[in-house]
CSV table of C-alpha atoms in Angstrom, one decimal:
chain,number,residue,atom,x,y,z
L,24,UNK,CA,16.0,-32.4,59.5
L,25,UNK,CA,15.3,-31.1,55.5
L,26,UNK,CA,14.0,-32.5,52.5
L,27,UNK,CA,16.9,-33.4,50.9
L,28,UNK,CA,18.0,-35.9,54.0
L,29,UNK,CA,14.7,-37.6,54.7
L,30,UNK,CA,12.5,-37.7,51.4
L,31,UNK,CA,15.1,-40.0,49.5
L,32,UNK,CA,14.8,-42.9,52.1
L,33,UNK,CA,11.0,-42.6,51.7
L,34,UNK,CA,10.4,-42.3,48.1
L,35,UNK,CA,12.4,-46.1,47.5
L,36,UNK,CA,9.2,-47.3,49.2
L,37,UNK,CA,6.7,-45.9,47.2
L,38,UNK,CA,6.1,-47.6,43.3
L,39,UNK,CA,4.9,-44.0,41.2
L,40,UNK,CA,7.1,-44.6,37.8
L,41,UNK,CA,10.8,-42.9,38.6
L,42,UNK,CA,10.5,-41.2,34.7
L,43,UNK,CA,7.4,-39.2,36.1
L,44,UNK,CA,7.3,-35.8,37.7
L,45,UNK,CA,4.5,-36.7,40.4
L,46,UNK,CA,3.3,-33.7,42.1
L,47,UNK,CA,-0.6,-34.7,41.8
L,48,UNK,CA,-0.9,-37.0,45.6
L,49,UNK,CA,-3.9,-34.8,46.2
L,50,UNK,CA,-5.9,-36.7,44.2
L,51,UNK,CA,-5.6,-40.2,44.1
L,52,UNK,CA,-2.7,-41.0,46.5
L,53,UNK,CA,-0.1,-43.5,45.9
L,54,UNK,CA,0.0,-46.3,48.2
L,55,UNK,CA,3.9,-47.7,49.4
L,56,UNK,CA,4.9,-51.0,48.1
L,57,UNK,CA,4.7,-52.9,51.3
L,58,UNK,CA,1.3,-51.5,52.2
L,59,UNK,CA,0.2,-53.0,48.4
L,60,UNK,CA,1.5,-55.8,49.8
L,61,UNK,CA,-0.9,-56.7,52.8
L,62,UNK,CA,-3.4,-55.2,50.3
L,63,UNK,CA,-2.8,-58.1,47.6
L,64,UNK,CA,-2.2,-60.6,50.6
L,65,UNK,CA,-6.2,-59.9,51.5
L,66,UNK,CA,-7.6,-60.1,48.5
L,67,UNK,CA,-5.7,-64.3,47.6
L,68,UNK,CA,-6.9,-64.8,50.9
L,69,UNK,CA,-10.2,-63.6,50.1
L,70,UNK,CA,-10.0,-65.8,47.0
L,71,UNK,CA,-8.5,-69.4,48.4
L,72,UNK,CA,-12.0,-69.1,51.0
L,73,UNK,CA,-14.7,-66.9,50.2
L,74,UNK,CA,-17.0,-68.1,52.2
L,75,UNK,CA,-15.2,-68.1,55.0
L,76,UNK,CA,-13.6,-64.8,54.4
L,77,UNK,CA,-17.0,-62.8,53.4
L,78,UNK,CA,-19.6,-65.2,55.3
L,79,UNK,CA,-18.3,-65.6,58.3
L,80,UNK,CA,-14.8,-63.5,59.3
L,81,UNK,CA,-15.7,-60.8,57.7
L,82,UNK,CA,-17.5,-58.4,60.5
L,83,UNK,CA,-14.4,-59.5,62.7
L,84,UNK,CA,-12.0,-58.4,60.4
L,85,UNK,CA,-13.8,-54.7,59.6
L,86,UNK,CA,-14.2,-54.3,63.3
L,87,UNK,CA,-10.4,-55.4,64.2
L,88,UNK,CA,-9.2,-52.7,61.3
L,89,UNK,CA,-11.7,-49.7,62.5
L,90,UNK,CA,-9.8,-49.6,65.7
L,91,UNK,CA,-6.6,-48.4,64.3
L,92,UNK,CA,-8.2,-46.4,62.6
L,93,UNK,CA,-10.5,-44.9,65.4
L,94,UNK,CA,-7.8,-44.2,67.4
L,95,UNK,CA,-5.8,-42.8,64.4
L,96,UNK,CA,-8.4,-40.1,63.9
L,97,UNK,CA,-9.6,-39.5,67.3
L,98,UNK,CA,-12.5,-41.2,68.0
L,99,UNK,CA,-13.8,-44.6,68.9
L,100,UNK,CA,-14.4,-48.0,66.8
L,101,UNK,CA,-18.6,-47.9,66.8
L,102,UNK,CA,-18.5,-44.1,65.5
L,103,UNK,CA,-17.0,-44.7,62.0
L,104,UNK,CA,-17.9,-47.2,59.1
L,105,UNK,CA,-15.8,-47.6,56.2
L,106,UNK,CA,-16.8,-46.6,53.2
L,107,UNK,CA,-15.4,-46.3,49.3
L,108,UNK,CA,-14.4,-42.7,49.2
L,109,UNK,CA,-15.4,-39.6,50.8
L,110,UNK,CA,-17.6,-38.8,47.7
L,111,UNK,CA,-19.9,-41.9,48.6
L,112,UNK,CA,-20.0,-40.5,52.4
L,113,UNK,CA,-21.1,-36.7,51.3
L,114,UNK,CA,-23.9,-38.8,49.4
L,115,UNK,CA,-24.8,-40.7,52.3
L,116,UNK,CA,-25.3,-37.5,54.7
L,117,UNK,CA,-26.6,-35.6,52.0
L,118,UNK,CA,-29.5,-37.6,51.3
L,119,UNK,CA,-29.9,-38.5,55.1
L,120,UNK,CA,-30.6,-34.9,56.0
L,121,UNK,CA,-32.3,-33.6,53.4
L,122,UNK,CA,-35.3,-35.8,54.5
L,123,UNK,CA,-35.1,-34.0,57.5
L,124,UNK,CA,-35.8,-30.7,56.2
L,125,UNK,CA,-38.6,-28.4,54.3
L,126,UNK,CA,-39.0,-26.1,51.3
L,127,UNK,CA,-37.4,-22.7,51.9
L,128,UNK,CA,-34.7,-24.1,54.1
L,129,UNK,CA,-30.9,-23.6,53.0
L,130,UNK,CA,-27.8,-25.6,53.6
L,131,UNK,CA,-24.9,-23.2,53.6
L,132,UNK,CA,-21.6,-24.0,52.4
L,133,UNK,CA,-18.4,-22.2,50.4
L,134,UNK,CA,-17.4,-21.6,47.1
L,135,UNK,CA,-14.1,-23.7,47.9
L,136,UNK,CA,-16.3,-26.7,47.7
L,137,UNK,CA,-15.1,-30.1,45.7
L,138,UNK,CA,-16.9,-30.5,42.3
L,139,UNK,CA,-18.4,-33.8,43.0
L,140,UNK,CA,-19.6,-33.3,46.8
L,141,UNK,CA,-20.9,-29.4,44.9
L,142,UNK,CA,-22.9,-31.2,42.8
L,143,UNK,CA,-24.3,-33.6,45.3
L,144,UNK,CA,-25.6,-30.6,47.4
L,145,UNK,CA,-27.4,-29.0,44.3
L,146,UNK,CA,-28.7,-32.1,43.3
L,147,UNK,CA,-30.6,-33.2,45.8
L,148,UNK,CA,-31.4,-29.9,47.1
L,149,UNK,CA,-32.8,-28.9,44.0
L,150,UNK,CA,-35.2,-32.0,44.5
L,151,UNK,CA,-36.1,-30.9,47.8
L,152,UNK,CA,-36.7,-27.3,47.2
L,153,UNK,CA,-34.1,-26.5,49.7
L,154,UNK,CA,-31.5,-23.8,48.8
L,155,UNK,CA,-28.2,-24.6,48.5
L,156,UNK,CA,-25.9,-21.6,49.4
L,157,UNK,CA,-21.8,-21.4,48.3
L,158,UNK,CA,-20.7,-18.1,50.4
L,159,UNK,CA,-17.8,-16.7,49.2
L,160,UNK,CA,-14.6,-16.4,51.1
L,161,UNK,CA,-12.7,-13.8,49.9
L,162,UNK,CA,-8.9,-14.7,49.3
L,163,UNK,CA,-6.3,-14.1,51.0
L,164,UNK,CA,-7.0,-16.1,54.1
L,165,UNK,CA,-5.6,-13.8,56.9
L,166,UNK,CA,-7.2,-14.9,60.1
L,167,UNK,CA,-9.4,-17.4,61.5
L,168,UNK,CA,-11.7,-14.9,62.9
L,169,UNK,CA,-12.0,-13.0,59.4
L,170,UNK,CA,-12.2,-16.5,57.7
L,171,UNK,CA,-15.6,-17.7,60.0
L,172,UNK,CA,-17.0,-13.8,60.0
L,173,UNK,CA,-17.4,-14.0,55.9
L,174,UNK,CA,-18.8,-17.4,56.1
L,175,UNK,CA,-21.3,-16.4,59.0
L,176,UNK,CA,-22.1,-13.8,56.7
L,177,UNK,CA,-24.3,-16.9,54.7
L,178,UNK,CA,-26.1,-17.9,58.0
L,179,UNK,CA,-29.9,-17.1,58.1
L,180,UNK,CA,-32.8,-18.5,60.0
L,181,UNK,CA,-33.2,-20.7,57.8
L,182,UNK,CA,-29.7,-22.5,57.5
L,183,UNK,CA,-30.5,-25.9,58.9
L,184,UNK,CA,-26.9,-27.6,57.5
L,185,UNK,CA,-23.6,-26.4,57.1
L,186,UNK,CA,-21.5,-28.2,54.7
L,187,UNK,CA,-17.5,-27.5,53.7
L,188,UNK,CA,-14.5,-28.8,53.7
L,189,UNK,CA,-11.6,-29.4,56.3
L,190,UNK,CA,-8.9,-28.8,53.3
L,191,UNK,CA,-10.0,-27.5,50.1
L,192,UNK,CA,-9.7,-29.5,47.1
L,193,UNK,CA,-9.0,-26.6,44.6
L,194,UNK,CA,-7.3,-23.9,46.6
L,195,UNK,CA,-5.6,-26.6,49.2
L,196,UNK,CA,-6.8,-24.3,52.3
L,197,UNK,CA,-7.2,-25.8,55.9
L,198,UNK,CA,-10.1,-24.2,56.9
L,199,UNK,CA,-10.7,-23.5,61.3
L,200,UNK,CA,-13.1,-26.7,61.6
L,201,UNK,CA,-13.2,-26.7,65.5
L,202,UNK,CA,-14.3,-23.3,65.6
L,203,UNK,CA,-16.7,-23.5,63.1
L,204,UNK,CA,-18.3,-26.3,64.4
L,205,UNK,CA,-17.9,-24.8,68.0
L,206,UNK,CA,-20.3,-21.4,66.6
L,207,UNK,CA,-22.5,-24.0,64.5
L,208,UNK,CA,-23.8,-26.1,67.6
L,209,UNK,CA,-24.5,-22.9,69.5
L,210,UNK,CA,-27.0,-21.7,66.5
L,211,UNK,CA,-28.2,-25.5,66.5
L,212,UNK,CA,-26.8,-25.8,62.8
L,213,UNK,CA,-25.5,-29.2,61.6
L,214,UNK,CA,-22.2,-29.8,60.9
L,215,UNK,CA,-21.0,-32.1,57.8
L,216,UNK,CA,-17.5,-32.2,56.9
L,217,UNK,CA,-15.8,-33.2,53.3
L,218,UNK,CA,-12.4,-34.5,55.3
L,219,UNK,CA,-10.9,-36.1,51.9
L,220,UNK,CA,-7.8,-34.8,52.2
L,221,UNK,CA,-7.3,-34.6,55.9
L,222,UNK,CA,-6.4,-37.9,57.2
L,223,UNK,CA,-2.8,-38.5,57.2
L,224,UNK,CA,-2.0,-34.8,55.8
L,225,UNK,CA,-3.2,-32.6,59.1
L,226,UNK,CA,-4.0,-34.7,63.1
L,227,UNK,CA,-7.5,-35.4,63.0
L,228,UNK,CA,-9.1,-35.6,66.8
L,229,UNK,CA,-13.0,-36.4,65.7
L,230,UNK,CA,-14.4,-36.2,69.0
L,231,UNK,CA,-12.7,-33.2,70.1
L,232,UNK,CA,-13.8,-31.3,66.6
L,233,UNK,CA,-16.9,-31.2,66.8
L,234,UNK,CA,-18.1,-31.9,63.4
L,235,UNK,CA,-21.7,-33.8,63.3
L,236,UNK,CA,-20.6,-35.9,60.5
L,237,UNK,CA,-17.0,-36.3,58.6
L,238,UNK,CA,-16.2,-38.5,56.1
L,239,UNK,CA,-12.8,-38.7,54.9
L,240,UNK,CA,-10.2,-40.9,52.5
L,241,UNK,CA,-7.5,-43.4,53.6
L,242,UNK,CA,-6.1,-43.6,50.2
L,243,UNK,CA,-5.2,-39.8,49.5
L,244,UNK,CA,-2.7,-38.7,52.1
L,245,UNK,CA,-2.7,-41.6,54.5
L,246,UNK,CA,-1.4,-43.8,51.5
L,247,UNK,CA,-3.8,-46.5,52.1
L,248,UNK,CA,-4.8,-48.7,48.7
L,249,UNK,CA,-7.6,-47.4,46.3
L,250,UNK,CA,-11.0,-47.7,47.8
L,251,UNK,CA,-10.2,-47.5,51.6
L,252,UNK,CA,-12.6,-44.1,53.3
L,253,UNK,CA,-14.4,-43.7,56.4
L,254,UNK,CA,-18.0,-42.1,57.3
L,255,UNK,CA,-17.9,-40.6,61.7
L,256,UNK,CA,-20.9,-39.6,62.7
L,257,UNK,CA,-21.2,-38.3,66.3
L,258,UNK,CA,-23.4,-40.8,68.8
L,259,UNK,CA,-26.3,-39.0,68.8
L,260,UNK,CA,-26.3,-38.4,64.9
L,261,UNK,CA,-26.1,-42.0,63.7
L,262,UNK,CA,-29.9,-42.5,64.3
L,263,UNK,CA,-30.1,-39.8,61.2
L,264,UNK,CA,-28.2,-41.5,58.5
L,265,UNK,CA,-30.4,-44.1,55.8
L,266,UNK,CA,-28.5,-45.9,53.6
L,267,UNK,CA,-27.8,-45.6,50.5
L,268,UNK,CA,-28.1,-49.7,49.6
L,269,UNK,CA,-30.5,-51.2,52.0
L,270,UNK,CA,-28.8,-55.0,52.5
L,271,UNK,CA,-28.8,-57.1,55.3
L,272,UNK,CA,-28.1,-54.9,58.2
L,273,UNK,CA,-31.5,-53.1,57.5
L,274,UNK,CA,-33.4,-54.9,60.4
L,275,UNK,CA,-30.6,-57.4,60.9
L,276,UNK,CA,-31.3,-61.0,62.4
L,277,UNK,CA,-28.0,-60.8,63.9
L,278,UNK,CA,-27.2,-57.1,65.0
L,279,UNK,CA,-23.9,-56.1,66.0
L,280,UNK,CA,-22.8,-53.3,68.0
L,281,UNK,CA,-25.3,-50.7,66.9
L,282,UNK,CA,-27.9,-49.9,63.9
L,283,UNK,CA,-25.0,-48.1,62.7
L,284,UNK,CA,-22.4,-50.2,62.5
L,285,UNK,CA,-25.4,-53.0,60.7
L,286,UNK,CA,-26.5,-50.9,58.3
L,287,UNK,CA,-23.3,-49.8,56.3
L,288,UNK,CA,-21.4,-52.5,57.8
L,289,UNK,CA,-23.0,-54.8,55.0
L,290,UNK,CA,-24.0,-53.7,51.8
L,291,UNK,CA,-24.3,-56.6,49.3
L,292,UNK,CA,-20.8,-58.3,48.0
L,293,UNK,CA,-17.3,-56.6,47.9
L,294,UNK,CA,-13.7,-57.1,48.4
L,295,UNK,CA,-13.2,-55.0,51.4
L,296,UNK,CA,-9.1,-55.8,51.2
L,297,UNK,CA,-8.7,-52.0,51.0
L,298,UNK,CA,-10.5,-51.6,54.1
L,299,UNK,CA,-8.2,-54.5,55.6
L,300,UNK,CA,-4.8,-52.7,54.8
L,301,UNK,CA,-5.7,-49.3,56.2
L,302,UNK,CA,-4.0,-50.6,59.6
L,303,UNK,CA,-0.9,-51.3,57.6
L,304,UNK,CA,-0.9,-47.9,56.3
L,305,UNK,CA,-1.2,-46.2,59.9
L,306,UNK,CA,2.1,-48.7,60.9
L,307,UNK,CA,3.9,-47.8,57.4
L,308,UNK,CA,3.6,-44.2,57.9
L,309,UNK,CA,4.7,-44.7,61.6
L,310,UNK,CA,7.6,-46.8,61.1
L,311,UNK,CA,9.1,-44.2,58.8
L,312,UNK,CA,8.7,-41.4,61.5
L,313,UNK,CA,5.5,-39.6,59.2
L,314,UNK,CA,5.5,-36.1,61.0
L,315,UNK,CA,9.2,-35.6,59.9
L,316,UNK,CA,8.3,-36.5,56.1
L,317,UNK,CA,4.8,-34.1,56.2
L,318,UNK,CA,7.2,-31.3,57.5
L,319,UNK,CA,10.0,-32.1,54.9
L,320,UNK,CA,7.2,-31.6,52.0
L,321,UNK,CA,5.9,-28.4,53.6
L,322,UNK,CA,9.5,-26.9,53.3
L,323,UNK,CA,9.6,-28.3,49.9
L,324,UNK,CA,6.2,-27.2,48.6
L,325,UNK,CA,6.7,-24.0,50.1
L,326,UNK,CA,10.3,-23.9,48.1
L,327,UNK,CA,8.1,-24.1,45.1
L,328,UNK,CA,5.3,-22.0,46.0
L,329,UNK,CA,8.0,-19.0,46.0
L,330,UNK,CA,9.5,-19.5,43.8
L,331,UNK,CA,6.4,-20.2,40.9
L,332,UNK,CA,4.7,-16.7,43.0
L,333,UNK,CA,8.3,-14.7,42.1
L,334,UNK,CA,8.1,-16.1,38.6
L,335,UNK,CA,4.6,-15.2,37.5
L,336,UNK,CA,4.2,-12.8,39.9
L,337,UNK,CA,0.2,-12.4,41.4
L,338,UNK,CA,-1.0,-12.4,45.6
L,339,UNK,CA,-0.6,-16.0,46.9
L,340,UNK,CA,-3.7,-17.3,48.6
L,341,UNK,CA,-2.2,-17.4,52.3
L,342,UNK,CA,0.7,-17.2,54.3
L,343,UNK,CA,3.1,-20.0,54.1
L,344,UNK,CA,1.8,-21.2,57.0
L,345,UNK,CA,1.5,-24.3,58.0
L,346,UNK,CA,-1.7,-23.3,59.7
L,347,UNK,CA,-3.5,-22.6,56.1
L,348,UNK,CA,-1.9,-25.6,54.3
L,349,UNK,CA,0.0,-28.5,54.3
L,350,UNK,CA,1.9,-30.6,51.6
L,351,UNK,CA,-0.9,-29.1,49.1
L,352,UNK,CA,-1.1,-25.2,47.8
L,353,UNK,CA,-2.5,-23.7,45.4
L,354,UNK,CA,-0.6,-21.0,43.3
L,355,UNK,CA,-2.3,-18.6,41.2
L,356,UNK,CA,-1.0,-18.3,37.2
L,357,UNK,CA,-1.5,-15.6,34.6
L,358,UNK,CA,-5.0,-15.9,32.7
L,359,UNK,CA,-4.8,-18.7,30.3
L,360,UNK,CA,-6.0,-22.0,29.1
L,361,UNK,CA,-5.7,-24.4,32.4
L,362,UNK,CA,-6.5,-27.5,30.5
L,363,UNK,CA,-3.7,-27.0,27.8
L,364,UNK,CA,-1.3,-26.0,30.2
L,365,UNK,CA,-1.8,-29.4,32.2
L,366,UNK,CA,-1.3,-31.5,28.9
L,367,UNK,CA,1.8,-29.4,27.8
L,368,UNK,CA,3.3,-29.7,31.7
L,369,UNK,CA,2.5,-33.8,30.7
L,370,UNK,CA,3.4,-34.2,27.2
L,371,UNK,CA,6.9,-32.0,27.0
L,372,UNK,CA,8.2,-32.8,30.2
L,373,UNK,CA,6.4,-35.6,32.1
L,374,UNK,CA,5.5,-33.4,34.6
L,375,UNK,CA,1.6,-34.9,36.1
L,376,UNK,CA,0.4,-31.8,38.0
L,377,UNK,CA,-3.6,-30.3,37.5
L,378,UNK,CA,-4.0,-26.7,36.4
L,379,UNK,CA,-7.3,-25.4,37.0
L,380,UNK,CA,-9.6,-22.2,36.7
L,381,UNK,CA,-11.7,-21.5,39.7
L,382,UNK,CA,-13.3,-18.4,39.8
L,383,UNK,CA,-11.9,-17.4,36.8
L,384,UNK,CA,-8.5,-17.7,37.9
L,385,UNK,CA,-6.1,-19.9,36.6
L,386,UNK,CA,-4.5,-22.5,39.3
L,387,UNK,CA,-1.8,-24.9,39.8
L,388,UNK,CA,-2.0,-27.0,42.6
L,389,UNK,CA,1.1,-29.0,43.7
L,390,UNK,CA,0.9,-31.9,46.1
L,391,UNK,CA,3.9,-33.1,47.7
L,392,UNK,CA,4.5,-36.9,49.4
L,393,UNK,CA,8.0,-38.5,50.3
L,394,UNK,CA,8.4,-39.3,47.1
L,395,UNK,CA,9.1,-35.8,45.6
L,396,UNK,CA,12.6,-34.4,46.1
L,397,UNK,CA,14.4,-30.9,45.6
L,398,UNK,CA,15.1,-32.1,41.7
L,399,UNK,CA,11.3,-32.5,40.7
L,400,UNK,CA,10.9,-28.7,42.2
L,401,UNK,CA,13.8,-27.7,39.9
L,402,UNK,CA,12.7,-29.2,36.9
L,403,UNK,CA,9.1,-28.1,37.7
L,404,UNK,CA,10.7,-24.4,38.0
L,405,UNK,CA,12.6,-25.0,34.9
L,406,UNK,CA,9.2,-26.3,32.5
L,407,UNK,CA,7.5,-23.0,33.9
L,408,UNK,CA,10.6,-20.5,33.2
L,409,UNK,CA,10.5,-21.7,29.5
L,410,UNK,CA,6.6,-21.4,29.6
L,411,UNK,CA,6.3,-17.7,31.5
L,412,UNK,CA,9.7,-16.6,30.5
L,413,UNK,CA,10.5,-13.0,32.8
């Protein structure tokens, strides 16, 4: 099996415009045609009987699609909700917890942390009086043990929450999340997890991990339509979380199969069709033998990876590894302007791919799914040649 056998069967399936050089997934996915299918085929069926839809099949529905999904990501049906995007399910912990805690106390997490779930730490720790901690992880990643050491270097008597991601949003890293978790329950430190990018890009086993609370995205790597996440929170956790919108599952006249599952289960009107398709994903990515395509961009990704790191030259973050990353890397560039590079990569050669600086170093992050081949790597390769000419 290689890239060039398996990816051009895939890529027919998915509907990213054929003029444009698509190495951004990571960020907003791209959902397969016939997955965008069941999507539409929700939402006119929401339309032709809304009351019947959102009155009263709706619970059924949710419930019959969190089982594939459950068992996708190792865990059971009552232990997840669904929710927009990982973004909203940071929020929801975030705020959760921070009730729990005092003035003085510190939630520790990395400086590999997404922007947005970043800024909901400082936000509402800064309301709290609680310190909000980013420990540095010095780069490259070598071993797991090293890895956990520098982070433990952060942990105090007073860190009460531990906060980070599974894989790293802008140096594409899979961090040792069962380990972590493992030392963090021994300290009796809570354990939240940004899994945005891990389902459908790197197994997921929820139980087995250990994490407190994970939320993570169905539309990113699992190819699910725009919209579609999930919050987990482990049994005797979910008695922790408040919600953010407090609707008709606060004190419910009808509860369902736990306070959990009433509170987020309904919170005010929405077309949950993205929630609906995520089964179809799960069978799409199945049906086309998913493992095979994740490997085939890994082999391609790490094509590029050497050949942009011979080309500019610099230390590359990690080993090639499949350990450390997955159809996402990060490659460091010469010093430079990130932003203008981006739009010149766009505008002269219709090449979508995000350039960033991160500790004051420059970045480009390329994101593979099946339907990137060997040819967008060589015209990639050729854009950068003319722009960083040896």
């Amino acid at each position: 099996m290689n890239s060039k056998s398996i990816l051009p069967v895939v890529a027919e399936q998915f509907q990213v415009r054929p003029d444009l050089t698509f190495f951004n997934h990571g960020s907003f996915g791209a959902c397969p045609r016939p997955v965008f299918e069941v999507y539409q085929e929700w939402q006119r069926r929401l339309e032709a009987d809304p009351i019947e839809f959102l009155g009263r099949r709706r619970d059924e529905m949710l419930s019959t699609a969190r089982e594939p999904l459950a068992t996708y990501v190792g865990t059971q049906a009552e232990h997840i909700v669904f929710v927009q995007n990982a973004t909203l399910g940071v929020n929801i912990v975030a705020r959760s917890l921070l009730l729990m805690l005092e003035p003085g106390d510190e939630v520790l997490a990395t400086d590999h942390e997404y922007g947005a779930a970043d800024r909901t730490w400082r936000f509402l720790c800064g309301q709290r009086g609680v310190t909000y901690i980013n420990q540095h992880l010095p780069l490259p990643l070598e071993s797991d043990e090293a890895m956990i050491e520098h982070l433990w270097q952060g942990v105090t008597p007073r860190t009460k929450v531990l906060f980070l991601s599974h894989i790293t949003s802008p140096t594409a890293l899979i961090f040792p999340l069962e380990k972590i978790c493992q030392r963090a329950r021994a300290a009796g430190i809570i354990t939240a997890v940004d899994g945005a990018h891990a389902p459908g890009h790197i197994p997921l086993h929820l139980d087995t991990l250990g994490a407190d609370f994970y939320t993570g995205n169905c539309h990113k790597w699992l190819c699910a339509p725009k919209g579609a996440g999930f919050l987990y929170a482990r049994p005797e956790r979910q008695a922790l979380l408040q919600p953010l919108i407090v609707s008709w599952g606060w004190d419910s006249l009808m509860p369902g199969v736990s306070t959990f599952q009433d509170v987020f289960g309904w919170t005010g009107t929405a077309d949950p069709a993205s929630y609906l398709s995520v089964p179809a994903a799960i069978a799409f990515q199945r049906e086309h033998d998913w493992d095979s395509v994740r490997l085939a961009c890994h082999e391609l990704a790490t094509s590029a990876r050497q050949q942009i790191s011979a080309l500019v030259g610099g230390e590359p973050l990690c080993s090639d590894s499949p350990h450390w990353w997955g159809q996402m890397c990060a490659i460091p560039l010469p010093d430079g302007d990130a932003p203008a590079l981006q739009r010149r990569l766009r505008e002269e050669w219709n090449i979508e791919i995000p350039v960033i600086t991160w500790h004051n170093r420059r970045l480009i992050r390329i994101s593979l799914q099946g339907y990137n081949s060997p040819a967008d790597v060589e015209r990639l390769m050729g854009a950068l040649t003319t722009i960083f000419p040896q």
